[in-house]
Coordinates of C-alpha atoms in Angstrom, one line a residue:
X1 CA -8.7 4.7 -26.4
X2 CA -6.5 6.1 -24.3
X3 CA -4.5 3.5 -22.3
X4 CA -5.2 4.0 -18.4
X5 CA -2.9 4.0 -15.5
X6 CA -3.6 4.2 -11.7
X7 CA -0.3 6.4 -11.3
X8 CA 1.8 7.8 -14.0
X9 CA 5.3 9.2 -12.8
X10 CA 7.2 11.7 -15.2
X11 CA 11.1 11.6 -15.0
X12 CA 13.1 8.5 -14.0
X13 CA 15.5 10.0 -11.5
X14 CA 16.4 9.2 -8.0
X15 CA 12.9 11.0 -7.0
X16 CA 10.7 9.2 -9.6
X17 CA 12.6 5.5 -9.0
X18 CA 12.2 5.7 -5.4
X19 CA 8.4 7.1 -5.5
X20 CA 8.0 4.0 -8.0
X21 CA 9.5 1.5 -5.5
X22 CA 7.4 2.4 -2.6
X23 CA 4.1 3.0 -5.1
X24 CA 4.6 -0.8 -5.9
X25 CA 3.3 -3.8 -4.3
X26 CA -0.2 -1.9 -3.7
X27 CA -2.5 -2.8 -6.4
X28 CA -2.0 0.2 -8.4
X29 CA -0.9 0.2 -11.9
X30 CA 2.2 2.4 -12.5
X31 CA 3.8 3.8 -15.8
X32 CA 7.3 5.6 -15.6
X33 CA 7.9 7.9 -18.3
X34 CA 11.6 8.8 -19.0
X35 CA 12.4 11.0 -21.6
X36 CA 16.3 10.0 -21.9
X37 CA 17.6 6.9 -23.3
X38 CA 18.1 5.0 -19.8
X39 CA 16.5 6.2 -16.3
X40 CA 19.1 8.0 -13.9
X41 CA 18.7 11.6 -14.7
X42 CA 21.5 13.2 -13.1
X43 CA 22.4 10.5 -10.8
X44 CA 23.5 8.4 -14.0
X45 CA 26.9 7.3 -14.4
X46 CA 28.8 7.3 -18.0
X47 CA 31.5 4.7 -18.5
X48 CA 33.8 6.1 -21.1
X49 CA 37.0 4.0 -21.9
X50 CA 36.6 1.9 -18.9
X51 CA 36.4 4.8 -16.4
X52 CA 33.0 5.4 -14.4
X53 CA 32.5 9.2 -14.7
X54 CA 29.3 10.7 -12.6
X55 CA 28.1 13.9 -13.7
X56 CA 30.7 15.8 -11.5
X57 CA 31.4 15.2 -8.3
X58 CA 29.1 13.0 -6.2
X59 CA 28.8 12.2 -2.8
X60 CA 26.2 10.4 -0.6
X61 CA 25.5 11.3 3.0
X62 CA 26.6 8.7 5.3
X63 CA 23.6 10.4 8.3
X64 CA 21.3 11.6 5.1
X65 CA 18.0 11.1 4.4
X66 CA 18.8 9.7 1.2
X67 CA 20.9 6.9 2.7
X68 CA 18.0 6.3 5.1
X69 CA 15.8 5.6 2.4
X70 CA 18.0 3.7 0.2
X71 CA 18.6 1.4 3.2
X72 CA 14.9 1.5 3.9
X73 CA 14.4 -0.1 0.2
X74 CA 17.1 -2.5 0.5
X75 CA 19.5 -1.1 -1.8
X76 CA 23.1 -2.4 -1.5
X77 CA 26.0 0.4 -1.7
X78 CA 29.6 0.0 -1.8
X79 CA 32.2 2.6 -1.3
X80 CA 34.1 4.4 1.3
X81 CA 34.6 7.5 2.9
X82 CA 37.5 10.3 1.9
X83 CA 39.0 11.4 4.9
X84 CA 38.9 14.7 6.3
X85 CA 41.8 17.2 5.7
X86 CA 43.4 18.1 2.1
X87 CA 44.2 21.4 1.0
X88 CA 43.0 24.8 1.4
X89 CA 44.3 27.4 -1.4
X90 CA 44.7 31.1 -0.7
X91 CA 46.3 33.5 -3.1
X92 CA 47.9 30.7 -4.7
X93 CA 49.5 29.4 -1.8
X94 CA 48.7 26.2 -0.1
X95 CA 47.6 25.5 3.6
X96 CA 46.7 22.2 5.4
X97 CA 42.8 22.5 5.7
X98 CA 41.7 23.3 9.2
X99 CA 38.9 20.4 9.1
X100 CA 40.0 17.9 11.5
X101 CA 41.5 18.9 15.3
X102 CA 45.1 18.0 14.3
X103 CA 44.3 20.4 10.8
X104 CA 43.4 23.1 13.5
X105 CA 46.6 23.0 15.3
X106 CA 48.9 22.7 12.3
X107 CA 47.5 25.0 9.5
X108 CA 49.4 28.2 8.7
X109 CA 46.1 29.8 7.0
X110 CA 45.1 30.9 10.8
X111 CA 46.7 32.6 13.7
X112 CA 46.0 31.2 17.1
X113 CA 43.1 33.5 18.0
X114 CA 41.8 32.3 14.9
X115 CA 41.9 28.9 15.5
X116 CA 40.3 28.8 18.9
X117 CA 37.4 31.0 17.2
X118 CA 37.5 28.5 14.2
X119 CA 36.8 25.7 16.8
X120 CA 34.0 27.6 18.2
X121 CA 32.3 28.1 14.7
X122 CA 32.6 24.3 13.9
X123 CA 31.2 23.6 17.5
X124 CA 28.4 26.2 16.7
X125 CA 27.8 24.8 13.3
X126 CA 27.0 21.3 14.9
X127 CA 25.0 22.5 18.1
X128 CA 22.5 25.1 16.0
X129 CA 19.1 24.2 15.8
X130 CA 18.2 24.8 12.4
X131 CA 14.5 25.8 13.1
X132 CA 15.9 29.0 14.3
X133 CA 17.3 30.0 11.1
X134 CA 14.4 30.3 8.7
X135 CA 14.8 33.8 8.3
X136 CA 18.6 34.6 7.8
X137 CA 20.6 33.9 4.7
X138 CA 23.6 32.1 5.0
X139 CA 25.9 35.5 4.6
X140 CA 23.8 36.8 7.7
X141 CA 24.3 33.5 9.9
X142 CA 28.1 33.5 8.8
X143 CA 28.6 37.2 9.9
X144 CA 27.0 36.3 12.5
X145 CA 29.4 33.5 13.9
X146 CA 32.5 35.2 13.1
X147 CA 34.0 38.5 11.9
X148 CA 36.9 37.1 10.9
X149 CA 37.5 37.4 6.9
X150 CA 39.4 33.9 6.9
X151 CA 36.9 32.0 9.3
X152 CA 33.7 33.6 7.1
X153 CA 35.7 32.3 3.9
X154 CA 36.0 28.9 5.2
X155 CA 32.3 28.7 6.4
X156 CA 31.3 29.8 2.6
X157 CA 33.8 27.1 1.2
X158 CA 32.3 24.2 3.3
X159 CA 29.0 25.8 2.5
X160 CA 29.7 25.3 -1.2
X161 CA 31.2 21.7 -0.4
X162 CA 28.1 20.5 1.4
X163 CA 25.3 22.3 -1.3
X164 CA 27.3 23.4 -4.4
X165 CA 25.6 26.8 -3.6
X166 CA 27.7 29.6 -4.4
X167 CA 25.5 32.1 -2.9
X168 CA 25.6 33.9 0.3
X169 CA 22.1 35.0 -0.3
X170 CA 21.0 31.3 -0.1
X171 CA 18.7 30.1 3.3
X172 CA 20.9 29.6 6.4
X173 CA 18.6 26.9 7.3
X174 CA 18.8 24.7 4.5
X175 CA 22.5 25.6 4.0
X176 CA 23.1 24.9 7.5
X177 CA 21.2 21.8 8.0
X178 CA 23.4 20.1 5.0
X179 CA 26.5 21.2 6.3
X180 CA 26.0 19.4 9.7
X181 CA 25.0 16.2 7.8
X182 CA 28.1 16.7 5.2
X183 CA 30.2 16.7 9.1
X184 CA 29.2 13.4 9.9
X185 CA 30.9 11.7 6.7
X186 CA 30.2 11.1 3.3
X187 CA 30.4 8.0 1.1
X188 CA 31.8 7.9 -2.7
X189 CA 30.0 5.2 -4.0
X190 CA 31.8 2.0 -6.4
X191 CA 30.7 2.3 -9.8
X192 CA 29.3 5.5 -9.5
X193 CA 25.6 6.2 -8.9
X194 CA 24.5 4.3 -11.7
X195 CA 24.7 1.4 -9.5
X196 CA 21.8 2.8 -7.0
X197 CA 20.0 3.8 -9.9
X198 CA 20.2 0.1 -12.0
X199 CA 19.0 -1.1 -8.2
X200 CA 15.8 1.1 -7.8
X201 CA 15.1 0.8 -11.7
X202 CA 15.2 -3.4 -11.6
X203 CA 13.5 -3.6 -8.1
X204 CA 10.5 -1.5 -10.0
X205 CA 10.2 -3.1 -12.9
X206 CA 10.5 -6.6 -11.0
X207 CA 7.4 -5.3 -8.7
X208 CA 5.3 -4.9 -11.8
X209 CA 5.9 -0.9 -13.0
X210 CA 6.5 -0.6 -16.2
X211 CA 9.4 2.3 -17.5
X212 CA 9.2 3.4 -20.7
X213 CA 12.4 5.4 -21.9
X214 CA 12.6 8.2 -24.8
X215 CA 9.2 9.4 -24.0
X216 CA 8.4 12.8 -22.8
X217 CA 5.0 14.5 -21.8
X218 CA 3.9 17.4 -24.1
X219 CA 0.8 18.1 -22.1
X220 CA -1.2 17.4 -19.4
X221 CA -4.9 18.3 -19.3
X222 CA -7.7 17.3 -16.4
X223 CA -10.5 15.2 -18.1
X224 CA -12.5 15.2 -14.8
X225 CA -12.3 15.2 -11.0
X226 CA -10.5 11.8 -10.7
X227 CA -8.7 11.5 -14.1
X228 CA -6.0 13.4 -16.2
X229 CA -5.1 13.2 -19.7
X230 CA -1.4 12.7 -20.8
X231 CA -0.3 13.6 -24.4
X232 CA 3.5 12.2 -25.0
X233 CA 5.7 12.4 -27.6
X234 CA 4.4 11.0 -30.7
X235 CA 1.3 12.4 -29.9
X236 CA 0.4 9.0 -28.1
X237 CA -2.7 10.0 -25.3
X238 CA -3.1 8.0 -21.8
X239 CA -4.9 8.6 -18.9
X240 CA -4.0 8.7 -15.0
X241 CA -5.8 8.8 -11.9
X242 CA -2.8 10.1 -10.1
X243 CA 0.3 11.8 -11.8
X244 CA 3.5 12.3 -9.9
X245 CA 5.9 14.8 -11.7
X246 CA 9.7 14.8 -10.8
X247 CA 10.5 17.0 -13.6
X248 CA 12.1 20.7 -12.8
X249 CA 9.5 23.0 -12.2
X250 CA 9.8 25.1 -15.7
X251 CA 8.9 21.7 -17.5
X252 CA 5.8 20.9 -15.3
X253 CA 4.8 24.8 -15.9
X254 CA 5.1 24.1 -19.5
X255 CA 3.6 20.7 -19.4
X256 CA 0.4 22.3 -17.5
X257 CA -0.1 25.2 -19.9
X258 CA 0.4 29.2 -19.4
X259 CA -3.8 28.9 -17.9
X260 CA -2.9 26.3 -15.2
X261 CA -2.7 27.3 -11.3
X262 CA 0.9 26.3 -11.4
X263 CA 1.3 29.7 -13.6
X264 CA 2.4 32.1 -10.7
X265 CA 5.2 34.3 -10.2
X266 CA 6.7 32.7 -7.0
X267 CA 7.5 29.4 -9.3
X268 CA 9.0 31.7 -12.2
X269 CA 11.4 33.1 -9.9
X270 CA 13.1 29.7 -9.1
X271 CA 16.5 29.8 -9.9
X272 CA 19.2 26.3 -10.6
X273 CA 22.3 25.6 -9.0
X274 CA 25.0 25.2 -11.8
X275 CA 28.5 24.5 -11.7
X276 CA 31.4 23.6 -14.5
X277 CA 32.5 19.9 -14.1
X278 CA 35.9 18.6 -15.3
X279 CA 36.2 14.9 -14.9
X280 CA 39.2 13.4 -15.7
X281 CA 41.1 9.6 -15.6
X282 CA 44.9 9.6 -15.2
X283 CA 47.0 6.0 -15.5
X284 CA 49.0 7.5 -12.2
X285 CA 49.0 10.5 -10.0
X286 CA 51.8 13.0 -10.3
X287 CA 51.4 13.7 -6.7
X288 CA 49.9 10.8 -4.9
X289 CA 49.6 12.8 -1.6
X290 CA 47.1 15.6 -3.0
X291 CA 43.8 14.2 -3.5
X292 CA 41.7 16.8 -2.1
X293 CA 41.4 20.8 -2.3
X294 CA 39.3 23.7 -2.5
X295 CA 39.9 27.3 -3.1
X296 CA 39.8 30.5 -0.5
X297 CA 39.2 32.9 -2.7
X298 CA 38.0 31.1 -6.0
X299 CA 34.7 28.9 -5.8
X300 CA 36.8 25.7 -7.0
X301 CA 37.1 22.1 -5.5
X302 CA 39.3 19.4 -6.6
X303 CA 38.8 15.8 -5.5
X304 CA 40.3 12.3 -6.3
X305 CA 37.0 10.0 -5.8
X306 CA 38.8 6.9 -7.3
X307 CA 41.0 6.7 -3.8
X308 CA 37.7 5.6 -2.1
X309 CA 35.7 3.9 -4.8
X310 CA 36.1 1.6 -7.6
X311 CA 35.7 4.2 -10.4
X312 CA 37.7 2.2 -13.2
X313 CA 37.8 -1.5 -14.6
X314 CA 41.6 -0.9 -14.4
X315 CA 42.8 -0.5 -10.3
X316 CA 45.5 1.3 -11.4
X317 CA 43.6 4.5 -12.8
X318 CA 43.1 7.5 -11.0
X319 CA 39.6 9.3 -11.2
X320 CA 39.1 12.6 -10.0
X321 CA 36.7 15.7 -10.5
X322 CA 37.5 19.5 -10.7
X323 CA 34.5 21.9 -10.0
X324 CA 33.7 25.5 -10.3
X325 CA 31.0 26.6 -8.5
X326 CA 28.7 29.1 -10.4
X327 CA 26.8 31.9 -9.0
X328 CA 23.3 32.6 -10.5
X329 CA 24.6 36.0 -11.7
X330 CA 27.6 34.6 -13.0
X331 CA 28.6 35.7 -16.9
X332 CA 30.1 32.7 -18.2
X333 CA 32.7 32.3 -20.5
X334 CA 33.4 28.2 -21.2
X335 CA 36.8 28.2 -22.5
X336 CA 37.9 30.7 -19.7
X337 CA 36.2 28.6 -16.8
X338 CA 37.8 25.5 -18.6
X339 CA 41.4 26.6 -18.6
X340 CA 40.8 27.8 -14.9
X341 CA 40.2 24.4 -14.0
X342 CA 42.8 22.7 -15.8
X343 CA 45.2 25.4 -14.2
X344 CA 43.7 24.4 -10.5
X345 CA 44.3 20.6 -11.5
X346 CA 48.1 21.1 -12.6
X347 CA 48.6 23.2 -9.2
X348 CA 47.3 19.9 -7.4
X349 CA 48.6 17.0 -10.0
X350 CA 51.8 18.7 -11.7
X351 CA 52.1 17.0 -15.7
X352 CA 48.8 15.3 -15.4
X353 CA 48.3 15.7 -18.8
X354 CA 51.2 13.0 -19.6
X355 CA 49.1 10.6 -17.8
X356 CA 45.8 11.2 -19.0
X357 CA 42.9 8.6 -20.2
X358 CA 40.3 10.4 -20.5
X359 CA 38.4 13.7 -19.6
X360 CA 34.7 15.0 -20.2
X361 CA 34.3 19.2 -19.7
X362 CA 30.6 20.2 -18.8
X363 CA 30.6 24.2 -18.6
X364 CA 27.2 24.4 -17.3
X365 CA 25.5 21.7 -15.4
X366 CA 22.5 22.0 -13.2
X367 CA 23.6 20.4 -9.9
X368 CA 20.1 21.1 -8.3
X369 CA 16.9 22.6 -9.6
X370 CA 16.4 25.3 -7.0
X371 CA 18.8 27.6 -4.8
X372 CA 17.0 27.7 -1.9
X373 CA 16.2 31.0 -0.9
X374 CA 14.0 32.6 2.0
X375 CA 10.3 32.0 1.5
X376 CA 10.9 29.1 -0.2
X377 CA 9.4 27.2 2.4
X378 CA 5.9 28.4 2.1
X379 CA 5.9 28.5 -1.1
X380 CA 6.8 24.5 -1.7
X381 CA 4.0 23.7 1.3
X382 CA 1.4 25.6 -1.0
X383 CA 2.5 23.7 -4.0
X384 CA 1.3 20.4 -2.7
X385 CA -2.2 21.4 -3.5
X386 CA -1.8 23.1 -7.1
X387 CA -4.6 20.8 -8.7
X388 CA -5.5 17.6 -7.0
X389 CA -4.3 14.2 -8.1
X390 CA -1.1 16.1 -9.4
X391 CA 1.8 15.4 -6.9
X392 CA 5.5 16.8 -7.1
X393 CA 8.7 15.4 -6.2
X394 CA 12.4 16.4 -6.9
X395 CA 15.4 17.8 -5.3
X396 CA 13.8 21.2 -5.8
X397 CA 10.3 20.4 -4.3
X398 CA 11.2 19.6 -0.7
X399 CA 11.0 22.7 1.7
X400 CA 13.3 21.2 4.0
X401 CA 16.5 19.9 1.8
X402 CA 17.8 19.8 -1.7
X403 CA 19.7 17.6 -4.1
X404 CA 19.7 13.8 -3.4
X405 CA 18.3 14.6 0.2
X406 CA 15.6 16.4 -1.4
X407 CA 15.0 14.1 -4.1
X408 CA 15.0 10.6 -2.4
X409 CA 12.7 12.3 0.7
X410 CA 10.1 14.2 -1.8
X411 CA 9.7 11.0 -3.6
X412 CA 9.0 8.8 -0.7
X413 CA 6.4 11.5 0.7
X414 CA 4.4 11.6 -2.6
X415 CA 4.2 7.8 -3.2
X416 CA 3.0 8.2 0.5
X417 CA 0.5 10.6 -0.1
X418 CA -0.8 8.8 -3.1
X419 CA -0.7 5.4 -1.0
X420 CA -2.8 6.9 1.6
X421 CA -5.0 9.2 -0.9
X422 CA -6.0 5.7 -2.4
X423 CA -6.8 4.0 1.0
X424 CA -9.3 6.7 2.1
X425 CA -11.1 6.8 -1.3
X426 CA -11.4 3.2 -0.7
X427 CA -12.4 2.9 3.1
X428 CA -15.2 5.9 1.9
X429 CA -16.1 3.9 -0.8
X430 CA -17.0 0.8 1.6

């Protein structure tokens, strides 16, 4: 006999664990299946030689949906916010970043006319009603905002910083919405994002959620009108009244099979947001004042996160990230990209190799499962009714947000929909 569950959650990343915590305590039997060794997904933190490495640079929006949801779940988060400012690199020259009022006045990147125009662009950014941008690409919005090449480049640079999206054809509504949230500040988390994952995991388990790692779902079959059959790795079979899938769209498509209602052209076009990450720990910084830099001419980011968060067992160590944002059409040479990132790090921290404790290079990591594009909103609203009893959550499933914002908010929403469905069924049977 197949083991029966009320809810099976597929995936133990941020979305799955948030959902598990909201579902717990509602008299439901809940099983969370995670294919990896431990929960966390792309929010996990790896400890290498006493250094805490997130999977590339991670920041939590201080005024974002994810922070609000984590606070609601009583997750304790410690860390500090990086200072605004830093360096903008253009054509191999360094300029003061115009991200603060003082920076706007002092930077030599912009002439006086551009400084006034940039200040107006930032004001427009913060006051724009993003609902009015639903039919615009980010490129169209940027070109409407300014005709100055410098200011357009700065807006694209900020867009990459806020969303990791190096694609002007992406949705203006999503990019500008995330930009507005980022401008309210971000938090670098002490000991990495694993501290958030561990708390979510432990609270879920204490509340009765069963978590099984090293397991994946091979197939999802509908048995009857109110149950699913799931075939797991090892050909174990279980059944569920509800399924909450937090994997990517292509994994879900594979689990459901070619004949499912999910097999539709719009989902086949979903493109992930990807980048290359070079995570580095040094015994000391050759240039202690250079903590943040972005290139205006190349899609590259550099930031020392350990100045604001504890990311090493040795308080004297420095942990930093160099990141290259990939465009979906890029043809990538991993060795060439690594050299590019090392050269940018050398520019910011000359002679860094002499102080290296450890480093890790990941040439192509998925940052978000969906590059947000025009038309996604309608597509994703329709996806909520793919198969009755099957719910989806994850960074790609929210029509309104991506990254941790999309993951946490969709996890909460899916859990609430399952709880409401169960309550309405109970009322109908009374």
